[in-house]
Short mmCIF file of C-alpha atoms and ligand atoms in Angstrom, two decimals:
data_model
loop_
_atom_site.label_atom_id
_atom_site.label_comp_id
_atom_site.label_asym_id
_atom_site.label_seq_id
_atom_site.Cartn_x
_atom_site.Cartn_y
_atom_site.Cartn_z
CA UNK A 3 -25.83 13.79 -153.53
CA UNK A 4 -27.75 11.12 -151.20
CA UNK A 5 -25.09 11.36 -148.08
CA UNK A 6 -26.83 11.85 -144.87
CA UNK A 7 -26.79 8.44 -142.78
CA UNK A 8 -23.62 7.19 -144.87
CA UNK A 9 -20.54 6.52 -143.25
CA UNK A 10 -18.01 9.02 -142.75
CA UNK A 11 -14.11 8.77 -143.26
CA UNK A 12 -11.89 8.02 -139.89
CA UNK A 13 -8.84 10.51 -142.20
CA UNK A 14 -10.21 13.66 -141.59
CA UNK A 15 -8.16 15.70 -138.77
CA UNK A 16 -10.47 18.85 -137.83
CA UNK A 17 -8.79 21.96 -136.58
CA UNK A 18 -11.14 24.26 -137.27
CA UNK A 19 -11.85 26.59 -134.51
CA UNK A 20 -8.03 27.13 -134.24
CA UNK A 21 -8.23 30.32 -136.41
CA UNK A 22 -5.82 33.06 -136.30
CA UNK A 23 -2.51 31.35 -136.48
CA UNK A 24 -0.26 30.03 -133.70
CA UNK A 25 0.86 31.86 -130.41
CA UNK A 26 4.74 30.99 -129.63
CA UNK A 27 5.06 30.33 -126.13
CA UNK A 28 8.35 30.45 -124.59
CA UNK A 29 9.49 31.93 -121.54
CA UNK A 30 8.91 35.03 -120.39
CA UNK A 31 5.41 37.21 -121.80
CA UNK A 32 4.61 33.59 -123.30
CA UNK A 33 4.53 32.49 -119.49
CA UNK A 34 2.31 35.02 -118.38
CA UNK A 35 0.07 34.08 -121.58
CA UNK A 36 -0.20 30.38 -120.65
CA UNK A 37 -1.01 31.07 -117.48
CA UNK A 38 -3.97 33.55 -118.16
CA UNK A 39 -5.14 30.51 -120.64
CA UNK A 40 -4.63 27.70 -118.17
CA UNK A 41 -7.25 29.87 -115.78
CA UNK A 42 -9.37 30.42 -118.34
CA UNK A 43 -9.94 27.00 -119.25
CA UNK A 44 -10.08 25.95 -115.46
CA UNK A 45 -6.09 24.15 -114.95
CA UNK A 46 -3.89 24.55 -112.81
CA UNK A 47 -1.52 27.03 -114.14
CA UNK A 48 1.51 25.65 -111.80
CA UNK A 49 0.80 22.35 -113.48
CA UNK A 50 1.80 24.46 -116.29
CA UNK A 51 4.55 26.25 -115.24
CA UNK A 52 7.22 23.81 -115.01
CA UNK A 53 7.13 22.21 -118.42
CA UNK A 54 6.62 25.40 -120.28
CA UNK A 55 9.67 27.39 -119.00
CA UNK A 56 12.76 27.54 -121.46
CA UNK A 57 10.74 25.12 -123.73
CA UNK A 58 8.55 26.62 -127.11
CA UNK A 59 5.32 25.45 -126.98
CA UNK A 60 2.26 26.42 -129.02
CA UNK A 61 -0.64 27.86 -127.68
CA UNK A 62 -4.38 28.17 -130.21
CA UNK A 63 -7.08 30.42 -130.12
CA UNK A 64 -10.30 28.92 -129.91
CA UNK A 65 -13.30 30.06 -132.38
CA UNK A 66 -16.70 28.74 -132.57
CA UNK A 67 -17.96 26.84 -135.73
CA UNK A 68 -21.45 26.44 -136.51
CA UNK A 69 -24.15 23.91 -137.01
CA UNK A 70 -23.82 24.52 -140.87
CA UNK A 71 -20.50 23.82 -141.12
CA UNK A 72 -20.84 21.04 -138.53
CA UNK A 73 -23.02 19.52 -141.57
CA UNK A 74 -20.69 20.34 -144.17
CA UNK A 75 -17.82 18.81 -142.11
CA UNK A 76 -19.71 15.78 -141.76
CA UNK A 77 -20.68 15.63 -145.85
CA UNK A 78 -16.88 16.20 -146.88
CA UNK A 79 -16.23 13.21 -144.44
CA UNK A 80 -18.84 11.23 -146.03
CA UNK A 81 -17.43 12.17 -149.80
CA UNK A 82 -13.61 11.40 -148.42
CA UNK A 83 -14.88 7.75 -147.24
CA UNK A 84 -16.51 7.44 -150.47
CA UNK A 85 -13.16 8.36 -152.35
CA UNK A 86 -11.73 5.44 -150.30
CA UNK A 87 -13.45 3.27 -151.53
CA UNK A 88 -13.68 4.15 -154.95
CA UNK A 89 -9.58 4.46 -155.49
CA UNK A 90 -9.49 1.11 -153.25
CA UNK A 91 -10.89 -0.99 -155.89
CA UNK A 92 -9.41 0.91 -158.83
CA UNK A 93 -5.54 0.47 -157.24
CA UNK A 94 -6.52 -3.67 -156.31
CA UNK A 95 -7.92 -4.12 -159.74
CA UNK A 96 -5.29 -1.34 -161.66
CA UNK A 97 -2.13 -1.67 -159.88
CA UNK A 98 -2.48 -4.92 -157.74
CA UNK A 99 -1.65 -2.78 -154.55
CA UNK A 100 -3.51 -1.05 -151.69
CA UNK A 101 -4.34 2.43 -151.24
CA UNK A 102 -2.12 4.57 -149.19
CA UNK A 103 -5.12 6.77 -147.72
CA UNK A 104 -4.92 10.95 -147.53
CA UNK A 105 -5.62 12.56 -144.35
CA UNK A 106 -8.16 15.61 -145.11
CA UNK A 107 -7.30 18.67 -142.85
CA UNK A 108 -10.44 20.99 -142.03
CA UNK A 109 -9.42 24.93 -141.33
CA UNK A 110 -10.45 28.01 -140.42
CA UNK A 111 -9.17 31.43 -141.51
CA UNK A 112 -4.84 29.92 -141.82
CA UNK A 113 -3.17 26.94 -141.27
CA UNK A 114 0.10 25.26 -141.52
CA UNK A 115 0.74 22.88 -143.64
CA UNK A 116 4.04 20.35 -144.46
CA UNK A 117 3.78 22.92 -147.34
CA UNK A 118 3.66 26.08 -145.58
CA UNK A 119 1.74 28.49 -144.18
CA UNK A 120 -2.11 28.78 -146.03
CA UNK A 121 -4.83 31.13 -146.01
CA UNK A 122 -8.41 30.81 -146.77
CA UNK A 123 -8.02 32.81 -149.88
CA UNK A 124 -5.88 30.20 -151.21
CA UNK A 125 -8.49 27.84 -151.35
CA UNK A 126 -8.71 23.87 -150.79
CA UNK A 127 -5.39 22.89 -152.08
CA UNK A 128 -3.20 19.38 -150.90
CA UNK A 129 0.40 19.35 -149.81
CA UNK A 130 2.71 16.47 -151.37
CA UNK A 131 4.85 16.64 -148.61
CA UNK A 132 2.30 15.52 -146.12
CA UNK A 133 -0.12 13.63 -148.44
CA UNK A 134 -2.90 16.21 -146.81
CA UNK A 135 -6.29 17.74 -147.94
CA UNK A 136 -6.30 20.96 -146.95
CA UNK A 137 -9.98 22.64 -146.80
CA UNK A 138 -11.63 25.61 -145.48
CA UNK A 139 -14.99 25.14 -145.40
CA UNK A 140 -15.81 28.88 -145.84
CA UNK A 141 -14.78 27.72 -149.31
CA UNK A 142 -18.38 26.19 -149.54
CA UNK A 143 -20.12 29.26 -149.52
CA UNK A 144 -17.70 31.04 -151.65
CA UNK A 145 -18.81 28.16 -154.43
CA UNK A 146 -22.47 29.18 -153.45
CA UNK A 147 -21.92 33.07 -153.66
CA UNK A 148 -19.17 34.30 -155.40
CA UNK A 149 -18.88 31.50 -157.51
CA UNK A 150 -22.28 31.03 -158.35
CA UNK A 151 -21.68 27.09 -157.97
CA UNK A 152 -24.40 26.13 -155.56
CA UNK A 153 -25.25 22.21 -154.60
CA UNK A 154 -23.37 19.93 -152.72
CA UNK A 155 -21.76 17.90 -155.31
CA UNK A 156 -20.03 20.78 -156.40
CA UNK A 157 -18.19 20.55 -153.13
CA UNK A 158 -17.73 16.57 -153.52
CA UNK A 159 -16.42 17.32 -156.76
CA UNK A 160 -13.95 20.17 -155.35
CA UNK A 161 -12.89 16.90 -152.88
CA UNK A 162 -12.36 14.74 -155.22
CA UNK A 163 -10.56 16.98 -156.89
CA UNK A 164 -7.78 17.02 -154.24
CA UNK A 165 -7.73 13.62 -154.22
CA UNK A 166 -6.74 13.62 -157.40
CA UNK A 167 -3.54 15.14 -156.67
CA UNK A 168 -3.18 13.10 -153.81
CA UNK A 169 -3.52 9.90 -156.70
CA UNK A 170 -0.75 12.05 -158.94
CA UNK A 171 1.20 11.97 -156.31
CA UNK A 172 1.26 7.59 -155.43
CA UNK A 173 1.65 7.07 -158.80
CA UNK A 174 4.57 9.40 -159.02
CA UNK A 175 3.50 11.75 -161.85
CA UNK A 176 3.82 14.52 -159.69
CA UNK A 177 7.49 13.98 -159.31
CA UNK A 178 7.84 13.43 -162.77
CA UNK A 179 6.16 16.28 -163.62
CA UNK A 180 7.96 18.62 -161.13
CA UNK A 181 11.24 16.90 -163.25
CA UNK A 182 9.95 18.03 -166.46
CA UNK A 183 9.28 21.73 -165.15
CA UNK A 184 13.03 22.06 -164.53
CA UNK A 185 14.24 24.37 -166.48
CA UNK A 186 11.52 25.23 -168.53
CA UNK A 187 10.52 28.69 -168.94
CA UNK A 188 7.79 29.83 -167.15
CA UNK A 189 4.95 29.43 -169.91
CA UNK A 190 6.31 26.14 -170.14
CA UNK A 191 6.19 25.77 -166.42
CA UNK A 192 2.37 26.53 -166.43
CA UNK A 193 1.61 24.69 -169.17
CA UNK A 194 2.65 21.30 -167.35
CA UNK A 195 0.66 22.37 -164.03
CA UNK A 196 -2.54 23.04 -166.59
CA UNK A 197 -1.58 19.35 -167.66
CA UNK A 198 -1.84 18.55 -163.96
CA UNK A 199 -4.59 20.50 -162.79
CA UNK A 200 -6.81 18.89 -165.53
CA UNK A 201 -5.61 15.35 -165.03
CA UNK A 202 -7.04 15.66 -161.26
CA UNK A 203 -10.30 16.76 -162.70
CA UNK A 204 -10.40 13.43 -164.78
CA UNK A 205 -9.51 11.54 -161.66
CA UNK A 206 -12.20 13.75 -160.39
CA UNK A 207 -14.87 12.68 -162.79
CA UNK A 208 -13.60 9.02 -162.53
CA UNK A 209 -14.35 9.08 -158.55
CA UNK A 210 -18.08 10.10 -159.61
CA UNK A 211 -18.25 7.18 -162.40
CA UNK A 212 -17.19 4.70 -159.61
CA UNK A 213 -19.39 6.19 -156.93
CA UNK A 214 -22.36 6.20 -158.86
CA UNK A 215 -21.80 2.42 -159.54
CA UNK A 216 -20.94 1.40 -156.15
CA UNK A 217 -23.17 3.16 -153.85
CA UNK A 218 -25.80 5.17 -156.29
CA UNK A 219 -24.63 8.22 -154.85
CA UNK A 220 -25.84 10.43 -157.56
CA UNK A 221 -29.05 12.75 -157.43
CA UNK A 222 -30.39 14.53 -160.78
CA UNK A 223 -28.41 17.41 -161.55
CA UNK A 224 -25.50 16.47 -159.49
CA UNK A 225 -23.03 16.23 -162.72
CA UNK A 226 -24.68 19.78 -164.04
CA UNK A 227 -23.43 21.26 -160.22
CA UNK A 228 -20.07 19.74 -160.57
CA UNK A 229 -19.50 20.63 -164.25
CA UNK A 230 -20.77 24.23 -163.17
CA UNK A 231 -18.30 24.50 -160.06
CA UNK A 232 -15.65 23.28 -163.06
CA UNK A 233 -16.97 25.78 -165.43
CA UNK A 234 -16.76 28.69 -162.48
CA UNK A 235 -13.43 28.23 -161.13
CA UNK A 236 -11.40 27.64 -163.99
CA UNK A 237 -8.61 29.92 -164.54
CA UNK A 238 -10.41 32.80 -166.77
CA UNK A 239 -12.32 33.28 -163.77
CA UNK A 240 -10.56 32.66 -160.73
CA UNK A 241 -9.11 35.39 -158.68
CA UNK A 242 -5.22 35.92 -158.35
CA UNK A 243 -3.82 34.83 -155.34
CA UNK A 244 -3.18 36.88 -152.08
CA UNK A 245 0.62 37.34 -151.41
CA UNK A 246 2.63 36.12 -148.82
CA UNK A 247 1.77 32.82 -148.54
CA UNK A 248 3.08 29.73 -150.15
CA UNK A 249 -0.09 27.89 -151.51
CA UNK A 250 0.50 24.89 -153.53
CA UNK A 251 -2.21 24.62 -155.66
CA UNK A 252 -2.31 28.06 -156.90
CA UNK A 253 -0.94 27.30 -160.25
CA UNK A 254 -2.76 27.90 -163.32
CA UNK A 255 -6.09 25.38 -163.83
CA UNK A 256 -7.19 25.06 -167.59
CA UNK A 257 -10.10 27.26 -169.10
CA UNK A 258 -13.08 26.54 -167.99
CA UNK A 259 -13.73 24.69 -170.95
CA UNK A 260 -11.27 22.66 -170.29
CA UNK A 261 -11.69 21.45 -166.73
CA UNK A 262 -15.08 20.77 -168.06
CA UNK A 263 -14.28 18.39 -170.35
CA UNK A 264 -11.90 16.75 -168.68
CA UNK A 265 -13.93 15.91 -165.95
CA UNK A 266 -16.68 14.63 -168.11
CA UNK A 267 -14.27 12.42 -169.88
CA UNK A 268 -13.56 11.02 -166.45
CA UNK A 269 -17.13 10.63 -165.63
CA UNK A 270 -18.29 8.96 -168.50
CA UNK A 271 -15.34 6.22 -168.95
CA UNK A 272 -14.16 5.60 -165.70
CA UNK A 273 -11.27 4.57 -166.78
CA UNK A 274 -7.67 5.62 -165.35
CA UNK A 275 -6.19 4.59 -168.16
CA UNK A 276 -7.62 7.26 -170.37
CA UNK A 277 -5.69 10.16 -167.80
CA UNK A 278 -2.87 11.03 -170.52
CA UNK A 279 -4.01 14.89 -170.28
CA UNK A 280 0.09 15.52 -171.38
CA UNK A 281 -0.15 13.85 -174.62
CA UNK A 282 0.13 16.65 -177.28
CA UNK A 283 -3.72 18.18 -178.15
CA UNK A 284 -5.47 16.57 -175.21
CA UNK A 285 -5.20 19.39 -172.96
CA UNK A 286 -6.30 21.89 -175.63
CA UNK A 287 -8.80 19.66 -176.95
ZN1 ZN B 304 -5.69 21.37 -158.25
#
């Protein structure tokens, strides 16, 4: 994808190098901590002192990133701006109203989202709640390696991907969906977040269409290295879960076949109108 020099979106919050969860800090052994970090990073710890006692306050620890993922921070900026753009013009020209922009939240290791608590292994996911982009960038190399997914449009396409959730939700079709899951039994249940899941890889594919028209962001092979990243984490392939955690997009995805072709479709019509993957047969082609 041609990216380097373009400009990068203003939405993108990153708290990486805060691995490791949060330290509560109250009174007490929190005290002592706080003060040990205020010397450390050259304060004052009296300055300190005084607001911290009887009061919780939360406390990070620092890792280093590096220069790699410095660039790959700086690429998913560039393919969040470009997603701006894109779903701009398609909500003026669609739905005669402006987009309400995502913020995209870059990790390390676990954060905490209006959705709960997240790990790495859950993967890039985006919280409702929050209307957030949740990514670990580690998640990069995972598409490289254990996905066999290499290239970077296969991470714009993993973006744009969230976004598409991020579009279900404005245009309410998460809600309604969530309302149609109610009661269901579970095979029910997952067949609706398939339904989902695939409709955000249309969205997905549309984001490329409009890209490619508005900017020529495209280089050759750039569809192949999406489609492949589609083909590679669809659900036949993807790895269960870890426990514990509360991860929002770890429902079910479509086959690979599916996301596939569902993302083509987007690609090659750009058209949002053409989303209806919950009419009967479209998801199972
Ligand atoms: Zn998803």
């Amino acid at each position: 994808m041609r990216w380097f020099g373009r400009e990068s979106s203003g939405n993108v919050e990153d708290r990486r190098g805060f691995g490791g969860g949060t330290l509560a800090i109250g009174g007490g052994i929190g005290t002592v901590i706080m003060v040990v970090i205020s010397m450390l990073f050259g304060v004052n710890p009296l300055q300190y002192l005084s607001n911290v006692t009887n009061k919780q306050q939360e406390q990070q620890v620092a890792t280093s990133t590096t220069p790699e993922q410095d660039n790959q921070a700086k690429f998913v900026s560039v393919v969040l701006k470009d997603t701006e753009d894109v779903w701009d013009e398609i909500f003026q020209s669609q739905y005669n109203e402006s987009y309400s922009k995502p913020k995209l939240v870059l990790f390390t290791q676990s954060i905490e989202s209006g959705c709960g608590s997240a790990s790495v292994s859950s993967g890039p996911f985006y919280c409702p709640l929050d209307s957030k982009l949740y990514i670990d960038l580690s998640f990069y190399d995972d598409l490289q390696r254990r996905f066999q997914a290499p290239g970077d449009f296969a991470m714009a396409y993993v973006v744009a991907h969230e976004v598409g959730h991020h579009i279900q939700n404005l245009l309410g079709t998460m809600e309604k969906v969530r309302g149609m899951q109610e009661g269901k039994s579970e095979a029910e249940i997952n067949a609706l977040s398939v339904k989902l899941e695939l409709q955000a890889d249309f969205y997905a594919g549309v984001w490329a269409h409009h890209a490619q028209k508005m900017k020529k962001i495209l280089e050759p092979g750039d569809i192949e290295e999406a489609l492949t990243a589609a083909n590679a984490i669809g659900d036949d392939l993807l790895q269960k879960q870890s426990q514990g955690y509360v991860v929002p997009d770890a429902f079910t995805h479509g086959t690979s076949k599916q996301r596939m072709f569902w993302f083509k479709k987007g690609y090659q019509t750009g058209d949002v109108n053409q989303a209806d993957t919950f009419a009967s047969n479209n998801a199972g082609m």
